[in-house]
Amino acid sequence: MAIRKVGVVGCGLMGGGIAQTCAAAGLETVVREVSEEFLRKGMKRIDAFLQGGVDKGKLTAARKAETLGRLKGTTQAGDLADCDLVIEAVIENIAEKCKLFAELDAICKPSTILASNTSSLSIIEMAAATKRPGLVCGLHFFNPVPLMRLVEVVRTISTSEATLAEAHAFAKAIGKTAITAKDTPGFVVNLLLVPYLLDAIRALESGLATREDIDAGMTLGCGHPMGPLALLDFVGLDTTYYIANIMFDEFKEAKYAPPPLLKRMVLAGHYGKKSGKGFYDYAAKATKA
Ligand code: 3HC
């Protein structure tokens, strides 16, 4: 694998998780945020996750220190210039992402692979903002990144064979299993996951069963680690609503149409865990009120 140094743009939940995973796998990693405040917050989350691993006996304090030693935080885009791979995990807004890709294209060395962690936006649109479309691909990670074993490698109509091979080698090097998907909204996982989550909301909305019984049905009946409503709270209702709308716009199929209850909850600010309330209540220490 030619990738020795990785850059990550955005140190939120996904970007921070990606940066942590790369550093933990032994790669020199630099993560960029727009402000010192966001960077501090992101680094604190990474530190807490690693400490959680130490407390659980999953890694030693020495491994934690080594991982943090390989991870550099910055607010300067120029620090990404000599990275072999840069993965962006900024806000899901196509205009912002295209602007960032053009900026990265101008800053990074000619051989740098540029990747997006988008869950549903068009990678080819981002590639078109650069002069290196053959070196652009999607690398879609799953939340929580350090624990979820999958990466979707997304190939556009312009992604070169060499870039695809490097992306797969990178995924393997950081301990993930990669699958390849075409550049269409949702790729493989969200294409299947989102209609399932929306159906769970429809089931609740129609009074089929309680939230607890819908979730118990899928955890105990199908062996899922979380029921669909708990997973919606975990992923974020706003995020799911956003992805579903993009998929509905593209495919015009009713199964991707956000149900009215989802829209109402998003309008009310009930985004799930991150806002303290979704299908369950997270405000109190005792969750799932
Ligand atoms: N460091 C290292 N290991 C840790 C850790 C840490 N800080 N925290 C937890 N772990 C380990 C645990 O030790 C445990 O390992 P084990 O299986 O060997 O014992 C494992 O991770 C699971 O941790 P917990 O037992 O503490 O937690 P849970 O069993 O409750 O699992 C979960 C938590 C992994 C989040 C699980 O509930 C799960 O897999 N949920 C589904 C998540 C999911 O579907 N994510 C994808 C969402 S879709 C998406 O992201 C796409 C986007 O585009 C929308």
Tab-separated table of C-alpha atoms in Angstrom, residues 9-283:
chain	number	residue	atom	x	y	z
A	9	VAL	CA	-11.106	16.874	7.211
A	10	GLY	CA	-13.616	17.316	10.016
A	11	CYS	CA	-13.195	16.038	13.576
A	12	GLY	CA	-16.839	15.429	14.393
A	13	LEU	CA	-18.251	12.020	15.259
A	14	MET	CA	-17.353	10.468	11.881
A	15	GLY	CA	-14.159	12.389	11.076
A	16	GLY	CA	-12.818	11.908	14.594
A	17	GLY	CA	-13.627	8.200	14.445
A	18	ILE	CA	-11.881	7.854	11.077
A	19	ALA	CA	-8.805	9.751	12.284
A	20	GLN	CA	-8.634	7.681	15.467
A	21	THR	CA	-8.962	4.424	13.509
A	22	CYS	CA	-6.177	5.393	11.080
A	23	ALA	CA	-3.835	6.445	13.891
A	24	ALA	CA	-4.629	3.292	15.874
A	25	ALA	CA	-3.715	1.228	12.801
A	26	GLY	CA	-0.243	2.787	12.739
A	27	LEU	CA	-0.709	5.438	10.066
A	28	GLU	CA	0.549	8.969	10.526
A	29	THR	CA	-2.678	10.961	10.659
A	30	VAL	CA	-3.539	14.635	10.557
A	31	VAL	CA	-7.065	15.814	11.284
A	32	ARG	CA	-8.197	19.294	10.361
A	33	GLU	CA	-11.017	21.313	11.895
A	34	VAL	CA	-12.152	24.834	11.104
A	35	SER	CA	-11.522	26.200	14.583
A	36	GLU	CA	-9.447	25.436	17.666
A	37	GLU	CA	-12.664	25.002	19.637
A	38	PHE	CA	-14.055	22.279	17.314
A	39	LEU	CA	-10.645	20.630	17.201
A	40	ARG	CA	-10.384	20.548	20.991
A	41	LYS	CA	-13.874	19.064	21.237
A	42	GLY	CA	-13.085	16.412	18.615
A	43	MET	CA	-9.760	15.470	20.200
A	44	LYS	CA	-11.447	15.214	23.592
A	45	ARG	CA	-13.985	12.764	22.151
A	46	ILE	CA	-11.173	10.663	20.661
A	47	ASP	CA	-9.296	10.680	23.959
A	48	ALA	CA	-12.446	9.619	25.810
A	49	PHE	CA	-13.107	6.774	23.380
A	50	LEU	CA	-9.539	5.489	23.684
A	51	GLN	CA	-9.727	5.804	27.474
A	52	GLY	CA	-12.980	3.805	27.343
A	53	GLY	CA	-11.014	1.112	25.523
A	54	VAL	CA	-8.310	1.170	28.205
A	55	ASP	CA	-10.947	0.965	30.952
A	56	LYS	CA	-12.585	-2.001	29.192
A	57	GLY	CA	-9.227	-3.732	28.857
A	58	LYS	CA	-9.348	-3.525	25.028
A	59	LEU	CA	-6.073	-1.625	24.737
A	60	THR	CA	-3.183	-0.637	26.969
A	61	ALA	CA	-2.438	2.890	28.140
A	62	ALA	CA	0.765	2.643	26.066
A	63	ARG	CA	-1.241	1.844	22.884
A	64	LYS	CA	-3.523	4.769	23.623
A	65	ALA	CA	-0.509	7.076	23.945
A	66	GLU	CA	1.019	5.697	20.720
A	67	THR	CA	-2.238	6.278	18.839
A	68	LEU	CA	-2.494	9.848	20.095
A	69	GLY	CA	1.181	10.335	19.241
A	70	ARG	CA	0.463	9.520	15.589
A	71	LEU	CA	-2.512	11.873	15.481
A	72	LYS	CA	-1.927	15.544	14.812
A	73	GLY	CA	-4.742	18.076	15.004
A	74	THR	CA	-4.636	21.225	12.918
A	75	THR	CA	-6.742	24.112	11.674
A	76	GLN	CA	-4.438	24.658	8.680
A	77	ALA	CA	-5.467	23.123	5.350
A	78	GLY	CA	-1.816	23.337	4.259
A	79	ASP	CA	-0.938	20.578	6.756
A	80	LEU	CA	-2.763	18.125	4.478
A	81	ALA	CA	-0.497	18.869	1.484
A	82	ASP	CA	1.769	15.830	1.742
A	83	CYS	CA	-0.898	13.288	2.720
A	84	ASP	CA	-1.244	10.214	0.499
A	85	LEU	CA	-4.967	10.061	1.183
A	86	VAL	CA	-7.345	12.750	2.425
A	87	ILE	CA	-10.822	11.749	3.628
A	88	GLU	CA	-13.399	14.457	4.119
A	89	ALA	CA	-16.127	14.089	6.728
A	90	VAL	CA	-17.560	17.585	6.786
A	91	ILE	CA	-21.190	18.683	6.712
A	92	GLU	CA	-23.414	16.828	4.203
A	93	ASN	CA	-23.785	19.756	1.834
A	94	ILE	CA	-22.767	19.280	-1.781
A	95	ALA	CA	-21.719	22.905	-2.307
A	96	GLU	CA	-19.458	22.783	0.780
A	97	LYS	CA	-17.973	19.465	-0.282
A	98	CYS	CA	-17.285	20.623	-3.862
A	99	LYS	CA	-15.611	23.755	-2.503
A	100	LEU	CA	-13.465	21.615	-0.206
A	101	PHE	CA	-12.505	19.206	-2.996
A	102	ALA	CA	-11.377	22.104	-5.187
A	103	GLU	CA	-9.336	23.454	-2.264
A	104	LEU	CA	-7.774	20.050	-1.526
A	105	ASP	CA	-6.993	19.580	-5.222
A	106	ALA	CA	-5.051	22.839	-5.204
A	107	ILE	CA	-3.223	22.116	-1.927
A	108	CYS	CA	-2.388	18.401	-2.054
A	109	LYS	CA	0.452	16.771	-3.960
A	110	PRO	CA	-0.562	15.407	-7.395
A	111	SER	CA	-0.697	11.763	-6.223
A	112	THR	CA	-2.995	12.330	-3.211
A	113	ILE	CA	-6.209	10.305	-3.300
A	114	LEU	CA	-9.205	12.399	-2.269
A	115	ALA	CA	-12.109	10.562	-0.660
A	116	SER	CA	-15.497	11.492	0.733
A	117	ASN	CA	-17.260	9.866	3.667
A	118	THR	CA	-20.624	11.058	2.366
A	119	SER	CA	-23.515	8.665	2.908
A	120	SER	CA	-25.623	9.816	0.003
A	121	LEU	CA	-24.222	12.740	-2.001
A	122	SER	CA	-22.768	12.311	-5.476
A	123	ILE	CA	-19.029	11.548	-5.416
A	124	ILE	CA	-18.654	12.311	-9.122
A	125	GLU	CA	-19.938	15.831	-8.482
A	126	MET	CA	-17.117	16.292	-5.946
A	127	ALA	CA	-14.613	14.680	-8.345
A	128	ALA	CA	-15.679	17.138	-11.048
A	129	ALA	CA	-14.577	19.995	-8.796
A	130	THR	CA	-10.998	18.679	-9.071
A	131	LYS	CA	-8.491	18.143	-11.865
A	132	ARG	CA	-7.877	14.585	-10.644
A	133	PRO	CA	-11.206	12.712	-10.961
A	134	GLY	CA	-9.385	9.399	-11.360
A	135	LEU	CA	-7.970	9.856	-7.856
A	136	VAL	CA	-11.365	10.500	-6.227
A	137	CYS	CA	-13.529	7.848	-4.560
A	138	GLY	CA	-15.926	7.373	-1.673
A	139	LEU	CA	-14.889	5.818	1.634
A	140	HIS	CA	-18.088	5.455	3.613
A	141	PHE	CA	-17.594	4.528	7.253
A	142	PHE	CA	-20.193	3.524	9.850
A	143	ASN	CA	-20.917	4.870	13.282
A	144	PRO	CA	-19.217	4.200	15.703
A	145	VAL	CA	-16.286	4.124	13.277
A	146	PRO	CA	-13.700	2.443	15.553
A	147	LEU	CA	-16.112	-0.439	16.249
A	148	MET	CA	-17.946	-0.969	12.956
A	149	ARG	CA	-16.031	-3.289	10.663
A	150	LEU	CA	-17.291	-2.142	7.276
A	151	VAL	CA	-16.127	0.467	4.794
A	152	GLU	CA	-17.946	1.024	1.526
A	153	VAL	CA	-15.495	1.886	-1.232
A	154	VAL	CA	-17.435	3.940	-3.734
A	155	ARG	CA	-16.338	3.941	-7.321
A	156	THR	CA	-17.456	6.691	-9.666
A	157	ILE	CA	-17.447	6.364	-13.438
A	158	SER	CA	-14.083	8.196	-13.340
A	159	THR	CA	-12.336	6.420	-10.427
A	160	SER	CA	-9.215	4.644	-11.706
A	161	GLU	CA	-8.450	0.959	-11.065
A	162	ALA	CA	-5.307	2.015	-9.180
A	163	THR	CA	-7.321	4.299	-6.853
A	164	LEU	CA	-9.845	1.539	-6.222
A	165	ALA	CA	-7.058	-0.913	-5.395
A	166	GLU	CA	-5.409	1.603	-3.034
A	167	ALA	CA	-8.735	2.294	-1.308
A	168	HIS	CA	-9.237	-1.431	-0.708
A	169	ALA	CA	-5.662	-1.836	0.543
A	170	PHE	CA	-6.192	1.109	2.892
A	171	ALA	CA	-9.442	-0.329	4.291
A	172	LYS	CA	-7.670	-3.628	4.965
A	173	ALA	CA	-4.704	-1.873	6.557
A	174	ILE	CA	-6.948	-0.144	9.079
A	175	GLY	CA	-8.664	-3.396	9.966
A	176	LYS	CA	-11.906	-2.938	8.052
A	177	THR	CA	-13.655	-5.128	5.529
A	178	ALA	CA	-14.404	-3.268	2.313
A	179	ILE	CA	-17.202	-3.720	-0.158
A	180	THR	CA	-17.385	-1.891	-3.481
A	181	ALA	CA	-20.423	0.131	-4.458
A	182	LYS	CA	-21.408	2.317	-7.372
A	183	ASP	CA	-21.852	6.051	-6.914
A	184	THR	CA	-25.616	6.100	-6.354
A	185	PRO	CA	-27.390	7.535	-3.273
A	186	GLY	CA	-27.191	5.229	-0.267
A	187	PHE	CA	-24.600	2.899	-1.839
A	188	VAL	CA	-25.307	-0.640	-0.546
A	189	VAL	CA	-25.965	-0.272	3.170
A	190	ASN	CA	-28.167	2.811	3.302
A	191	LEU	CA	-30.072	1.669	0.198
A	192	LEU	CA	-31.245	-1.297	2.264
A	193	LEU	CA	-31.123	0.227	5.751
A	194	VAL	CA	-33.065	3.446	5.147
A	195	PRO	CA	-36.317	1.845	3.835
A	196	TYR	CA	-36.172	-0.558	6.801
A	197	LEU	CA	-35.819	2.323	9.267
A	198	LEU	CA	-38.605	4.272	7.558
A	199	ASP	CA	-40.856	1.186	7.678
A	200	ALA	CA	-40.234	0.922	11.422
A	201	ILE	CA	-41.458	4.521	11.815
A	202	ARG	CA	-44.503	3.723	9.670
A	203	ALA	CA	-45.185	0.684	11.876
A	204	LEU	CA	-45.049	2.873	14.984
A	205	GLU	CA	-47.128	5.589	13.324
A	206	SER	CA	-49.843	3.117	12.334
A	207	GLY	CA	-50.063	1.748	15.871
A	208	LEU	CA	-48.829	-1.717	14.902
A	209	ALA	CA	-46.809	-2.051	18.121
A	210	THR	CA	-45.075	0.007	20.797
A	211	ARG	CA	-41.563	1.379	20.199
A	212	GLU	CA	-40.202	-1.150	22.700
A	213	ASP	CA	-41.918	-4.074	20.979
A	214	ILE	CA	-40.788	-2.975	17.506
A	215	ASP	CA	-37.205	-2.772	18.773
A	216	ALA	CA	-37.426	-6.020	20.748
A	217	GLY	CA	-38.879	-7.700	17.660
A	218	MET	CA	-35.819	-6.917	15.583
A	219	THR	CA	-33.169	-7.409	18.277
A	220	LEU	CA	-34.538	-10.709	19.576
A	221	GLY	CA	-36.198	-11.916	16.382
A	222	CYS	CA	-33.408	-11.097	13.957
A	223	GLY	CA	-30.337	-10.774	16.152
A	224	HIS	CA	-29.755	-7.101	15.348
A	225	PRO	CA	-27.617	-5.285	17.950
A	226	MET	CA	-30.207	-2.488	18.123
A	227	GLY	CA	-33.853	-2.212	17.177
A	228	PRO	CA	-34.690	0.192	14.317
A	229	LEU	CA	-36.070	2.984	16.515
A	230	ALA	CA	-33.063	2.891	18.855
A	231	LEU	CA	-30.827	2.846	15.764
A	232	LEU	CA	-32.664	5.870	14.352
A	233	ASP	CA	-31.980	7.715	17.603
A	234	PHE	CA	-28.330	6.626	17.390
A	235	VAL	CA	-27.824	7.649	13.740
A	236	GLY	CA	-29.853	10.858	14.170
A	237	LEU	CA	-33.369	11.486	12.893
A	238	ASP	CA	-32.206	14.616	11.066
A	239	THR	CA	-29.474	12.619	9.315
A	240	THR	CA	-31.915	9.874	8.316
A	241	TYR	CA	-34.455	12.433	7.103
A	242	TYR	CA	-31.772	14.115	5.027
A	243	ILE	CA	-30.533	10.846	3.473
A	244	ALA	CA	-34.098	9.632	2.795
A	245	ASN	CA	-34.933	12.861	0.977
A	246	ILE	CA	-31.851	12.550	-1.228
A	247	MET	CA	-32.737	8.949	-2.039
A	248	PHE	CA	-36.377	9.851	-2.730
A	249	ASP	CA	-35.281	12.701	-5.016
A	250	GLU	CA	-33.085	10.308	-6.966
A	251	PHE	CA	-35.277	7.202	-7.191
A	252	LYS	CA	-38.810	8.663	-6.785
A	253	GLU	CA	-39.859	5.487	-5.006
A	254	ALA	CA	-42.327	5.615	-2.103
A	255	LYS	CA	-40.151	3.361	0.070
A	256	TYR	CA	-37.623	6.204	0.431
A	257	ALA	CA	-40.231	8.882	1.241
A	258	PRO	CA	-39.816	10.093	4.834
A	259	PRO	CA	-42.979	9.309	6.837
A	260	PRO	CA	-44.842	12.299	8.335
A	261	LEU	CA	-43.846	11.327	11.886
A	262	LEU	CA	-40.147	11.536	10.982
A	263	LYS	CA	-40.643	14.989	9.479
A	264	ARG	CA	-42.598	16.192	12.521
A	265	MET	CA	-39.952	14.900	14.940
A	266	VAL	CA	-37.157	16.586	12.979
A	267	LEU	CA	-39.140	19.848	12.898
A	268	ALA	CA	-39.567	19.552	16.674
A	269	GLY	CA	-35.800	19.140	17.119
A	270	HIS	CA	-36.159	15.559	18.322
A	271	TYR	CA	-33.043	14.300	16.555
A	272	GLY	CA	-32.360	11.357	18.842
A	273	LYS	CA	-29.428	10.817	21.189
A	274	LYS	CA	-27.594	13.976	20.116
A	275	SER	CA	-30.496	16.253	21.072
A	276	GLY	CA	-31.483	14.289	24.184
A	277	LYS	CA	-34.798	13.159	22.710
A	278	GLY	CA	-35.918	11.006	19.829
A	279	PHE	CA	-38.053	7.895	19.972
A	280	TYR	CA	-36.552	7.508	23.440
A	281	ASP	CA	-35.611	10.057	26.051
A	282	TYR	CA	-31.909	10.595	26.730
A	283	ALA	CA	-32.127	13.719	28.847
